[in-house]
PDB file of C-alpha atoms in Angstrom:
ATOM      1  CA  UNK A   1     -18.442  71.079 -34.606  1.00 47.00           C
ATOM      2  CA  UNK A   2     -18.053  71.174 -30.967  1.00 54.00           C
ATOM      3  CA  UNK A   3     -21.239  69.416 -30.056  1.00 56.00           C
ATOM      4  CA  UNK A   4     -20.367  66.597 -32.980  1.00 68.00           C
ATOM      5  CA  UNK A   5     -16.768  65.974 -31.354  1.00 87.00           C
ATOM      6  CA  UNK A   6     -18.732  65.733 -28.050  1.00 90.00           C
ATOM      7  CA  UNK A   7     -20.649  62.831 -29.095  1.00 91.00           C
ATOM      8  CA  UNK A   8     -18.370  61.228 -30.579  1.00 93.00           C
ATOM      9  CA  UNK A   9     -16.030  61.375 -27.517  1.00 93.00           C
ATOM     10  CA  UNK A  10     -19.286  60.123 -25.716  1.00 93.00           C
ATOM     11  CA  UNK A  11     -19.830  57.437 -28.308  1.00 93.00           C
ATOM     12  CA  UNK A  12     -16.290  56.451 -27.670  1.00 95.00           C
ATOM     13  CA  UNK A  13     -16.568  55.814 -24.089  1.00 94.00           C
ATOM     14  CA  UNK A  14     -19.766  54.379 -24.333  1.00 94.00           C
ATOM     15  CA  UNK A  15     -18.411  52.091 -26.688  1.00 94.00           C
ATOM     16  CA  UNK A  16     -15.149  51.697 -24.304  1.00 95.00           C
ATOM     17  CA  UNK A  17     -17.341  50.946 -21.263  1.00 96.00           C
ATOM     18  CA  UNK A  18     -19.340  48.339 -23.183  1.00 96.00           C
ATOM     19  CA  UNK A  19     -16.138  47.108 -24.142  1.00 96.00           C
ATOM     20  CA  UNK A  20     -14.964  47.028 -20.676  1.00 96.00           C
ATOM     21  CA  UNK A  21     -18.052  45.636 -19.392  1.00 97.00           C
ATOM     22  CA  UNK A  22     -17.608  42.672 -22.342  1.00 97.00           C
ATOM     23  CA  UNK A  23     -13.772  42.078 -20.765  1.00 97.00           C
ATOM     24  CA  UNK A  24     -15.335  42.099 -17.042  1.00 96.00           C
ATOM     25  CA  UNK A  25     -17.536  39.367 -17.855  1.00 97.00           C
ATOM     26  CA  UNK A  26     -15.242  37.324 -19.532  1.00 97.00           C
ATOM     27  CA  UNK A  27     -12.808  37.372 -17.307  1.00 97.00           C
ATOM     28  CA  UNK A  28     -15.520  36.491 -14.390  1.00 97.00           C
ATOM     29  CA  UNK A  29     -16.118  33.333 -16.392  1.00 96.00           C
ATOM     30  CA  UNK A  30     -12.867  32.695 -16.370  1.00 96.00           C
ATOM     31  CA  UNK A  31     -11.853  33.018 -12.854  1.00 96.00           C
ATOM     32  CA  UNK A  32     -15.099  30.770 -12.244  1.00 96.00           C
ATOM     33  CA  UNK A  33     -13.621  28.523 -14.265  1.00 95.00           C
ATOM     34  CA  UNK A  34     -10.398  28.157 -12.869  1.00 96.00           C
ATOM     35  CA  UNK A  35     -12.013  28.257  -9.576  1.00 96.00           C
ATOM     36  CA  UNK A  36     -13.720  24.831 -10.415  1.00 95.00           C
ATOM     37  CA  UNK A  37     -10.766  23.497 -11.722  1.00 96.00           C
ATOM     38  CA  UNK A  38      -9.206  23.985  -8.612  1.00 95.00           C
ATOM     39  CA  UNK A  39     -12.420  23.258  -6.566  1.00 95.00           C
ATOM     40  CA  UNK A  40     -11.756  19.703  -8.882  1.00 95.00           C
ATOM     41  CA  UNK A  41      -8.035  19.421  -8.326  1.00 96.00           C
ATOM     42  CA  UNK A  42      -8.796  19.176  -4.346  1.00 96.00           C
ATOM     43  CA  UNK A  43     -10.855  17.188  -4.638  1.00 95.00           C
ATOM     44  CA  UNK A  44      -9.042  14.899  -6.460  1.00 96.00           C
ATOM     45  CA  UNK A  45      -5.894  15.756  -4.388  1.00 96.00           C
ATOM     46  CA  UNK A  46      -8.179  14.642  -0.978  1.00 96.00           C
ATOM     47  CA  UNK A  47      -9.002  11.541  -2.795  1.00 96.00           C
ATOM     48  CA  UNK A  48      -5.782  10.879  -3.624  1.00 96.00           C
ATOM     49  CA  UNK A  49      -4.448  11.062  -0.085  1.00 97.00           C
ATOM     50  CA  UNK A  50      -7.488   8.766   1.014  1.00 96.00           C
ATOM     51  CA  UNK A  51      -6.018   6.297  -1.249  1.00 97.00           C
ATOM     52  CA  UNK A  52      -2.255   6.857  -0.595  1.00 97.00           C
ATOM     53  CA  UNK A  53      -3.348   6.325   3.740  1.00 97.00           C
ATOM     54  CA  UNK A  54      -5.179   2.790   2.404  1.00 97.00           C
ATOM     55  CA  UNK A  55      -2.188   1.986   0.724  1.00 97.00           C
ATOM     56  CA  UNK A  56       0.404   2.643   3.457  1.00 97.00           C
ATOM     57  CA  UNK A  57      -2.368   0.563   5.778  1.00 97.00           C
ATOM     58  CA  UNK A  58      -1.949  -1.995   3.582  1.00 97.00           C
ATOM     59  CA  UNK A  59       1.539  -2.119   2.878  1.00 97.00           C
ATOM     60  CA  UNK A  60       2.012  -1.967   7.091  1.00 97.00           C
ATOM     61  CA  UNK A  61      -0.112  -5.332   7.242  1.00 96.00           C
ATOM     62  CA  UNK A  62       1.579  -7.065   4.230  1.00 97.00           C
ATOM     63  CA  UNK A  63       4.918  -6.071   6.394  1.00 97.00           C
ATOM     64  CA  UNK A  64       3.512  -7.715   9.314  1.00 96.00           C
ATOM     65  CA  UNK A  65       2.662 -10.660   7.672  1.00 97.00           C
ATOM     66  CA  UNK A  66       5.935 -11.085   6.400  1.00 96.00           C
ATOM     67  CA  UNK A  67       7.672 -10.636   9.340  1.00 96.00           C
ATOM     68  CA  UNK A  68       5.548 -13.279  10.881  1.00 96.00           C
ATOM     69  CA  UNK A  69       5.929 -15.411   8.028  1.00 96.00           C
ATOM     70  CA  UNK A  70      10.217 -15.218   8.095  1.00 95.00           C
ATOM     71  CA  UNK A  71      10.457 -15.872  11.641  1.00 96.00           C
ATOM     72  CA  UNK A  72       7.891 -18.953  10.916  1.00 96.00           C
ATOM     73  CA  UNK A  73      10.524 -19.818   8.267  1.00 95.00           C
ATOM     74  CA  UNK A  74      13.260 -19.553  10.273  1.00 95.00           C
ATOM     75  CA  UNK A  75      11.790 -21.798  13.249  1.00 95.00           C
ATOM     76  CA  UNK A  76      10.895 -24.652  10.482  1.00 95.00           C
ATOM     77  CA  UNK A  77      14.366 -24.159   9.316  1.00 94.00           C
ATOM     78  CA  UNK A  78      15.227 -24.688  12.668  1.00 95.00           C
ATOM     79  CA  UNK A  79      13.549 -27.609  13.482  1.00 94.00           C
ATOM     80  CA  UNK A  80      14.323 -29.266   9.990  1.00 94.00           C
ATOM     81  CA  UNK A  81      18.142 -29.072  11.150  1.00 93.00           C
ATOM     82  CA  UNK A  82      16.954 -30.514  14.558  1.00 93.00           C
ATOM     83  CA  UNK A  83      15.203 -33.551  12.670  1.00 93.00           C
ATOM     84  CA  UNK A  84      17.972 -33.975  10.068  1.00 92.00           C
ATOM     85  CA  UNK A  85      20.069 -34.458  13.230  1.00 92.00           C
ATOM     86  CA  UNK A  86      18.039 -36.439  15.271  1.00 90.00           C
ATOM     87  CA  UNK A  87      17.838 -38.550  12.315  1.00 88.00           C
ATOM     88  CA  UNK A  88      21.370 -38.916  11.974  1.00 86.00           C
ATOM     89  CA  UNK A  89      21.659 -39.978  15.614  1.00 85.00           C
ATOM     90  CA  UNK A  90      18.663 -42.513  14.731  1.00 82.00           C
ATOM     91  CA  UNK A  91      20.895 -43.591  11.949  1.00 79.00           C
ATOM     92  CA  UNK A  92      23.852 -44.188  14.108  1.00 79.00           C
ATOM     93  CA  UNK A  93      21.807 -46.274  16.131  1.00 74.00           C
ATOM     94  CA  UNK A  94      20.464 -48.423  13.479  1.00 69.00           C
ATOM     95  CA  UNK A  95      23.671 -49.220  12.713  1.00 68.00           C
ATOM     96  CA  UNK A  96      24.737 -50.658  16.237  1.00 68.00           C
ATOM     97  CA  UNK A  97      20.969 -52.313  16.566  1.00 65.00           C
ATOM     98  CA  UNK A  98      19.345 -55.759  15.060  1.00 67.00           C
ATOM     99  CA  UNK A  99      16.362 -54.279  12.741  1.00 69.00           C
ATOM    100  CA  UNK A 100      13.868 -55.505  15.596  1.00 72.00           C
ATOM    101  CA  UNK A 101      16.042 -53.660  18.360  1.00 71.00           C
ATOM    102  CA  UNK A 102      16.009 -50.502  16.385  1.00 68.00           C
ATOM    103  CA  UNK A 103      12.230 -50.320  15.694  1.00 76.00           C
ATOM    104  CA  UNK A 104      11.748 -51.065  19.493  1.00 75.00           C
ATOM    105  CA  UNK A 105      14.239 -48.025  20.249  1.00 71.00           C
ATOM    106  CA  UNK A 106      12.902 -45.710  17.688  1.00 73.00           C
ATOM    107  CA  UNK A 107       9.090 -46.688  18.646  1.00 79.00           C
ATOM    108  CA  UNK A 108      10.958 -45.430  22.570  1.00 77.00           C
ATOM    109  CA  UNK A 109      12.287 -42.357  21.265  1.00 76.00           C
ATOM    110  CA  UNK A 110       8.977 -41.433  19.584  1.00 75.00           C
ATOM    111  CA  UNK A 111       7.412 -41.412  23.226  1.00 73.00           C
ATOM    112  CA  UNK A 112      10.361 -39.596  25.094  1.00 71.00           C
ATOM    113  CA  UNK A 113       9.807 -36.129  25.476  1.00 68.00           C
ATOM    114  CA  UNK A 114      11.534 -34.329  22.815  1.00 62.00           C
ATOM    115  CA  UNK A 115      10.360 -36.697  20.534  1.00 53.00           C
ATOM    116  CA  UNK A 116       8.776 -35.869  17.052  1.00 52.00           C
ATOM    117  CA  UNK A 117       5.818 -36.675  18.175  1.00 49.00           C
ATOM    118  CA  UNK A 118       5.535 -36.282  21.660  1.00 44.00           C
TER     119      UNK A 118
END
């Protein structure tokens, strides 16, 4: 009876290793697995930050460009409130001036420096 409860303890490990061996594998699969997913995720995560860095770029140059484009606002605004004014004074003129006078002096404000179009 000895001998029989000797193989069968030898059976059992065997069939322990085996087992072992089964759980070894599996979980080697697994950790390959996960290592891809992460292998994935970083890639995706470098990709990511490539995009975010094209994005800031981008969002830097739509900043300068409207920066440029409110101080390019703010000098037409400017020089609308100069014209509105200058024609005002014109106005003020035309009031004191024959028709024909005041085409003669707006036609010699037009060529004095500061002029619209000089």
């Amino acid at each position: 009876m000895q001998g029989g409860g000797l193989q069968e303890k030898l059976d059992r490990a065997l069939g322990d290793l085996e087992e072992a061996q089964r759980l070894k594998k599996e979980a080697e699969d697994v950790l390959r697995g996960k290592e891809k997913e992460v292998g994935d995720m970083a890639g995706r995560l470098k990709g990511a930050e490539h995009e975010n860095k094209k994005l800031e770029e981008k969002n830097e140059h739509l900043q300068d460009q409207v920066e440029f484009w409110d101080a390019e606002g703010k000098k037409l605004l400017s020089d609308a409130d100069a014209a509105k004014e200058r024609i005002e004074e014109l106005e003020a003129v035309s009031g004191l001036c024959s028709p024909r006078l005041f085409e003669h002096c707006f036609e010699q404000q037009m060529l004095q420096p500061g002029g619209s179009h000089a």
